[in-house]
Amino acid sequence: MLPLISFRAIAPGMALAATACLLLLLDLLPTRGRKDHLAVVGLAGVVLSMILSLGLWGSDERAFNGMVRLDGFALFFNLVIGFATGLVLLLSIDYLRRQGMESGEFYILVLFSAVGMTLMAGAGDLIVIFLGLEVMSLSLYVLAGWFEGRLEAGEASMKYFLLGAFASGFFLYGIALIFGATGSTNLDRIAVAVAGGAARDPLLIIGFGLLVAGFGFKISSVPFHMWTADVYQGAPTSVTALIATGSKAAAFAALLRVLLSALRTVQPDWAVLFWGLAVLSMTAGNVVALAQQNIKRMLAYSSIAHAGYILVGVVAGGALGGGGVLFYLLVYTFTTAGAFGVILLLERDGREAVAVSDLAGLATRHPVLALTFSVFLLSLVGIPPTAGFVGKFYLFGAAVRTGYVWLAVIGVVNSAIAAYYYLRLIVFMYMREPEGSPTVLVPSLPAGLALAVALWGVVQLGVLPAPFLDLAQAAVIPLLR
Amino acid sequence: MARLVWLIPLFPLVGTLVNALFGRVIGHRAHWIAVPALGASFLASYAVFVRVSGGETYTGDLFQWIAAGSFQTAITAQVDPLSAVMLLVVTGVGFLIHLYSAGYMHGDDGYARFFTYLNLFVFSMVMLVLAGNFLLLYVFWEAVGLCSYLLIGFWYQKQSASDAGKKAFIVNRVGDFGFGLGIMLIWTTFGTLDYGEVFARADASVSVATYTAIALLLFMGACGKSAQLPLHTWLPDAMEGPTPVSALIHAATMVTAGVYMVARSHKLFEMAPVSLEIVAWVGGLTAVFAASIGLVQTDIKRVLAYSTISQLGYMFAGVGVGAYAAGIFHLVTHAFFKALLFLGAGSVIHGLSGEQDLRKMGAIAPRMRVTAVTFVVGAAGLAGLPPLAGFFSKDEILAAAASEGHTLLFLLLLAGAFMTAFYIFRVVFLALFGASRLSHEAAHHVHESPAVMTVPLAVLAGLTVVAGLALGLPSAHGTAFSRFLAPVFPAEEAARGLAVPLVSVVVAVAGVLLAWLMYGRRPVTAEEIAVPKNALHSLLLHKYYVDELYDAVFVRPLFALSGWCARVFDLGVIDGAVNGIGRLVVAWAQGLRRVQTGFVMNYALGMLAGAVAIVAFLLARAR
């Protein structure tokens, strides 16, 4: 039987893909060396995709023989991915030109990786998840090494690619074993098989374990996290922001889909596993972050720790935990994109200012930027009234509500440890005198716009979280049916 | 109406933000932002007031604020006659004070900062009044406290000013602690914090003991904010702030919050009659207590500060005997004449190049005519001389106390009224008339303040003259003011005869006369004013030694304890533990960092080991 084709179900992703193709053509047109218009068109595509997602709000259907799902969950993630991609595009425009690496392909690759992300968010089948994962990752591998002249860029790209390929191997092997155990790669049919007793099948168990390894790589959870710091450091800062926000969100989307739709009946089994991964990621991420002197590396470990926090919500499961995860990913996208956005505007002695000591005295010279950065950092710590506080509150709240009190306690203790290294940046900005040549702010209108949007998100979600939280919780419901 | 209501807090908020963010650029033009903001806010309040007088009310959510399980709270605004009146007072008097500040603070280094705080203060107070639930009330209750701290300690370079700011904040914390507990108790009792729902559910199904606890805890908060016994000590010290701030705190914002809150929650207080009794007595005692201290103070602003405490006592006494409308009416008239007196005092201080000591004033009326005339109007209003506003409002409270059978309380308040008339006219005679005790330097520079300062004085003086006649004339159906508030407060008894007003006028005139006999009839020397003549005078001059008592009972032992904690416990135990943990974590971090070799092979090996561990773990569990 031929699969039924429903373009509706993949419309948001299609919009991104079509925009990317359009950019391929536009890139061929002769211009006077500037590629701004490509970013603007790309941004328009992102906005269009988000509008389509909003327009489709409330749909709940399966398409392409159950390969693709169009539900609130997918749409919510489309918005998160849209924000992440849009912010990254805005941040990149002047940044690339400054580094002398402006090129149309950059924007095209960003859009293609976003296509992969939306595919992962809306996947109803392990194969589609894998497809999305690869589409996303291949673009990111290239983007990570964009500053080709730099040694660390090559290192980042190479490591990311090699380890990513390794993780994909795990992932694909896991899919194969699960197919062997259940006879299907479709999440619904796996769910039926698992409920029917396949849960004890060693094939399924091993397959699932390998799948977790694959996901663990993408969400940078311990012990699959080691690439994170090197890649975050070597990649262009705007690409780092995309890896930290969009790709992480998409991986969590797929992970949640697998866990909640296919394996919900055996939640106690996987909850223990993720309990351990959450604790390891939080603790290792935060502890190692303490020792970092490079802001990008520090934020890399911070992102590992945040994967741990988000896994707390995964452990809790259900509408509460799942909703908490979705909400937190939205929060994290604004906060992290904002934090990287600030870093990317700073220069010292003509190179990017990424050392913690570069921040010294920033508050006196650029008070608004310092304040903005402080807001993002406070949100990462989880201090009210920023979004980070509300996000953590609901994650840990869900854990407590479902009986994982100790997990919540460990999470809170970890947040306290984390406060040290985030606040250290604020201390440097406000209380240290700069030594040597000053760190300068390179003004950029699009990046300023991106920071404004991110700041809006952090404040909005911190002060008025209720409607977004309701959306996040409603988005998880289709998975639980 | 919804849009109109939200506009009222919006203007001062925008003013705050603009001056806070661009204060450095705006600098000495900050009043061009702040003053119009308040003016616009006042116009919006007036429009709302007009709608409310037409019988409209409004309750609406801006948005759902907190949703945690069964705990739901929204940012709710509620407008009824009570809040409409409060809004008008807060924004109206606040506007005049803003205008005045443009002159008074002229040339100050922190000009933009000052207006930022001032706008924030009014914004917080407006939100406090608009709040439709106890949580929002609490938030802005605290915000008002914060603003008072910022403004009292505005000249933070001065040790006494920053101390006074801290004192205000800390004493308020004591009351707020009770207030917070009271709100939590409301939540556990009624399961909601929404005014409408709480008051609707306040019936006999809840025990009187609970109501008493709630009411007294709430009142504890009111005592702190409205400077009632025994938490009154912060208010006189708050004089360290710039004079317009004193006016704002004393007249339009902050201290009236306690009275407003008690009136707003009167349904809860009424369910526990004992608590109302306590409110009335605390008010009455404070009224006399503070007035008696005011008799002998030598700092012009301190006299006014004790006067405020005393007048707030009257308001609480009125609210406590169930005359809510009378209490609020006194709040309104007091806002007019106390703002007037403070701004007048500020004008005097301004004219004397910063002199606040009554002993070094005198005979400046001829050189500061507008200030002198308006100050005397304010003083007469405070003393309760007919037909000024203070006469009608104070009279309402006295009459209510008399007719509710609180004879002792009535006599207490009457004694307070006598003292009030005496101390305020003592200030009038000492500062404005009699012989000049000015230093040669100051005498040379005496000048009338600029129009931007005297115009607010004139407007407030006008309000002091007309407010009583316009709103406070008793009739068969109560005063016009109480009829307006009738939807909120149960209708009060009407027309009470002429005995009480007559007695109170006699008492007030006697007070004024005594002040004239002692300070106005003949010139007095500086020593005569200040040197204690007997033990009582000395006791009053030292404010009953309350500050010293608190210092000995609370502050010193606490300091000793904290000192011990800081030296022994904190350094040894806590710091030791923290540093130990810190060192441990950092050591751990350095160790873990070494795992991060940078070799892809090692990373891949780590991943492989991880995957193997996960699979092994899952398989082991499946057994």
mmCIF file of C-alpha atoms in Angstrom, chain A residues 150-268:
data_model
loop_
_atom_site.group_PDB
_atom_site.id
_atom_site.type_symbol
_atom_site.label_atom_id
_atom_site.label_comp_id
_atom_site.label_asym_id
_atom_site.label_seq_id
_atom_site.Cartn_x
_atom_site.Cartn_y
_atom_site.Cartn_z
ATOM 1 C CA ARG A 150 41.437 27.730 13.535
ATOM 2 C CA LEU A 151 42.953 24.673 15.058
ATOM 3 C CA GLU A 152 40.318 24.359 17.756
ATOM 4 C CA ALA A 153 37.553 24.572 15.154
ATOM 5 C CA GLY A 154 38.954 21.618 13.266
ATOM 6 C CA GLU A 155 39.320 19.751 16.533
ATOM 7 C CA ALA A 156 35.733 20.514 17.491
ATOM 8 C CA SER A 157 34.315 19.455 14.164
ATOM 9 C CA MET A 158 36.389 16.306 13.967
ATOM 10 C CA LYS A 159 35.641 15.179 17.498
ATOM 11 C CA TYR A 160 31.991 15.955 17.132
ATOM 12 C CA PHE A 161 31.810 14.038 13.891
ATOM 13 C CA LEU A 162 33.740 10.971 15.036
ATOM 14 C CA LEU A 163 31.983 10.631 18.343
ATOM 15 C CA GLY A 164 28.658 11.490 16.779
ATOM 16 C CA ALA A 165 29.128 8.750 14.224
ATOM 17 C CA PHE A 166 30.039 6.395 17.047
ATOM 18 C CA ALA A 167 26.855 7.365 18.929
ATOM 19 C CA SER A 168 24.794 6.965 15.774
ATOM 20 C CA GLY A 169 26.194 3.466 15.520
ATOM 21 C CA PHE A 170 24.890 2.672 18.975
ATOM 22 C CA PHE A 171 21.591 4.238 18.121
ATOM 23 C CA LEU A 172 21.121 2.350 14.874
ATOM 24 C CA TYR A 173 22.141 -0.931 16.442
ATOM 25 C CA GLY A 174 19.630 -0.262 19.213
ATOM 26 C CA ILE A 175 16.886 0.264 16.634
ATOM 27 C CA ALA A 176 17.814 -2.977 14.934
ATOM 28 C CA LEU A 177 17.640 -4.961 18.168
ATOM 29 C CA ILE A 178 14.314 -3.388 19.118
ATOM 30 C CA PHE A 179 12.992 -4.263 15.686
ATOM 31 C CA GLY A 180 14.190 -7.786 16.311
ATOM 32 C CA ALA A 181 12.366 -7.985 19.622
ATOM 33 C CA THR A 182 9.096 -6.356 18.642
ATOM 34 C CA GLY A 183 8.931 -6.725 14.896
ATOM 35 C CA SER A 184 8.435 -3.031 14.354
ATOM 36 C CA THR A 185 10.132 0.320 14.551
ATOM 37 C CA ASN A 186 6.845 2.153 14.945
ATOM 38 C CA LEU A 187 6.442 3.598 18.419
ATOM 39 C CA ASP A 188 2.760 2.621 18.719
ATOM 40 C CA ARG A 189 3.428 -0.963 17.733
ATOM 41 C CA ILE A 190 6.428 -1.159 20.036
ATOM 42 C CA ALA A 191 4.145 0.027 22.825
ATOM 43 C CA VAL A 192 1.695 -2.790 22.059
ATOM 44 C CA ALA A 193 4.493 -5.354 21.976
ATOM 45 C CA VAL A 194 5.994 -4.091 25.236
ATOM 46 C CA ALA A 195 2.626 -4.213 26.959
ATOM 47 C CA GLY A 196 2.204 -7.722 25.574
ATOM 48 C CA GLY A 197 5.264 -9.060 27.353
ATOM 49 C CA ALA A 198 8.224 -8.162 25.156
ATOM 50 C CA ALA A 199 9.526 -6.038 28.016
ATOM 51 C CA ARG A 200 11.456 -9.004 29.405
ATOM 52 C CA ASP A 201 13.067 -9.814 26.106
ATOM 53 C CA PRO A 202 16.867 -9.292 26.455
ATOM 54 C CA LEU A 203 16.967 -8.117 22.839
ATOM 55 C CA LEU A 204 14.644 -5.246 23.650
ATOM 56 C CA ILE A 205 16.538 -4.420 26.806
ATOM 57 C CA ILE A 206 19.905 -4.308 25.077
ATOM 58 C CA GLY A 207 18.385 -2.374 22.193
ATOM 59 C CA PHE A 208 16.907 0.150 24.576
ATOM 60 C CA GLY A 209 20.221 0.497 26.404
ATOM 61 C CA LEU A 210 21.988 1.292 23.131
ATOM 62 C CA LEU A 211 19.263 3.769 22.226
ATOM 63 C CA VAL A 212 19.853 5.523 25.531
ATOM 64 C CA ALA A 213 23.545 5.728 24.726
ATOM 65 C CA GLY A 214 22.689 7.394 21.419
ATOM 66 C CA PHE A 215 20.335 9.858 23.047
ATOM 67 C CA GLY A 216 22.768 10.403 25.902
ATOM 68 C CA PHE A 217 25.291 11.675 23.397
ATOM 69 C CA LYS A 218 22.926 14.216 21.886
ATOM 70 C CA ILE A 219 21.622 15.550 25.185
ATOM 71 C CA SER A 220 25.209 15.448 26.505
ATOM 72 C CA SER A 221 24.443 13.410 29.559
ATOM 73 C CA VAL A 222 27.210 11.784 31.580
ATOM 74 C CA PRO A 223 28.932 9.443 30.557
ATOM 75 C CA PHE A 224 28.373 10.443 26.928
ATOM 76 C CA HIS A 225 29.198 14.081 27.513
ATOM 77 C CA MET A 226 32.888 14.329 26.925
ATOM 78 C CA TRP A 227 32.697 15.893 23.496
ATOM 79 C CA THR A 228 30.649 18.752 24.843
ATOM 80 C CA ALA A 229 33.335 21.017 26.248
ATOM 81 C CA ASP A 230 35.699 20.707 23.296
ATOM 82 C CA VAL A 231 32.980 21.225 20.726
ATOM 83 C CA TYR A 232 31.334 24.123 22.567
ATOM 84 C CA GLN A 233 34.711 25.793 22.833
ATOM 85 C CA GLY A 234 35.821 25.288 19.259
ATOM 86 C CA ALA A 235 32.589 25.894 17.405
ATOM 87 C CA PRO A 236 31.539 29.420 16.418
ATOM 88 C CA THR A 237 29.681 30.819 19.402
ATOM 89 C CA SER A 238 26.377 31.074 17.554
ATOM 90 C CA VAL A 239 26.690 27.428 16.496
ATOM 91 C CA THR A 240 27.448 26.513 20.087
ATOM 92 C CA ALA A 241 24.189 28.205 20.995
ATOM 93 C CA LEU A 242 22.367 26.090 18.400
ATOM 94 C CA ILE A 243 23.954 22.853 19.648
ATOM 95 C CA ALA A 244 23.106 23.772 23.229
ATOM 96 C CA THR A 245 19.511 24.746 22.570
ATOM 97 C CA GLY A 246 17.949 23.362 19.396
ATOM 98 C CA SER A 247 19.741 20.058 19.095
ATOM 99 C CA LYS A 248 19.369 19.347 22.775
ATOM 100 C CA ALA A 249 15.665 20.156 22.670
ATOM 101 C CA ALA A 250 15.132 17.933 19.634
ATOM 102 C CA ALA A 251 16.975 15.029 21.266
ATOM 103 C CA PHE A 252 14.894 15.407 24.396
ATOM 104 C CA ALA A 253 11.758 15.515 22.266
ATOM 105 C CA ALA A 254 12.599 12.204 20.635
ATOM 106 C CA LEU A 255 13.692 10.668 23.928
ATOM 107 C CA LEU A 256 10.452 11.690 25.620
ATOM 108 C CA ARG A 257 8.439 10.341 22.727
ATOM 109 C CA VAL A 258 10.143 6.974 22.928
ATOM 110 C CA LEU A 259 9.858 6.787 26.688
ATOM 111 C CA LEU A 260 6.343 8.084 27.070
ATOM 112 C CA SER A 261 4.627 6.606 24.029
ATOM 113 C CA ALA A 262 6.469 3.347 23.492
ATOM 114 C CA LEU A 263 7.729 2.412 26.942
ATOM 115 C CA ARG A 264 5.270 4.012 29.328
ATOM 116 C CA THR A 265 4.121 0.659 30.696
ATOM 117 C CA VAL A 266 7.611 -0.119 31.974
ATOM 118 C CA GLN A 267 8.325 3.307 33.418
ATOM 119 C CA PRO A 268 9.668 1.995 36.766
#
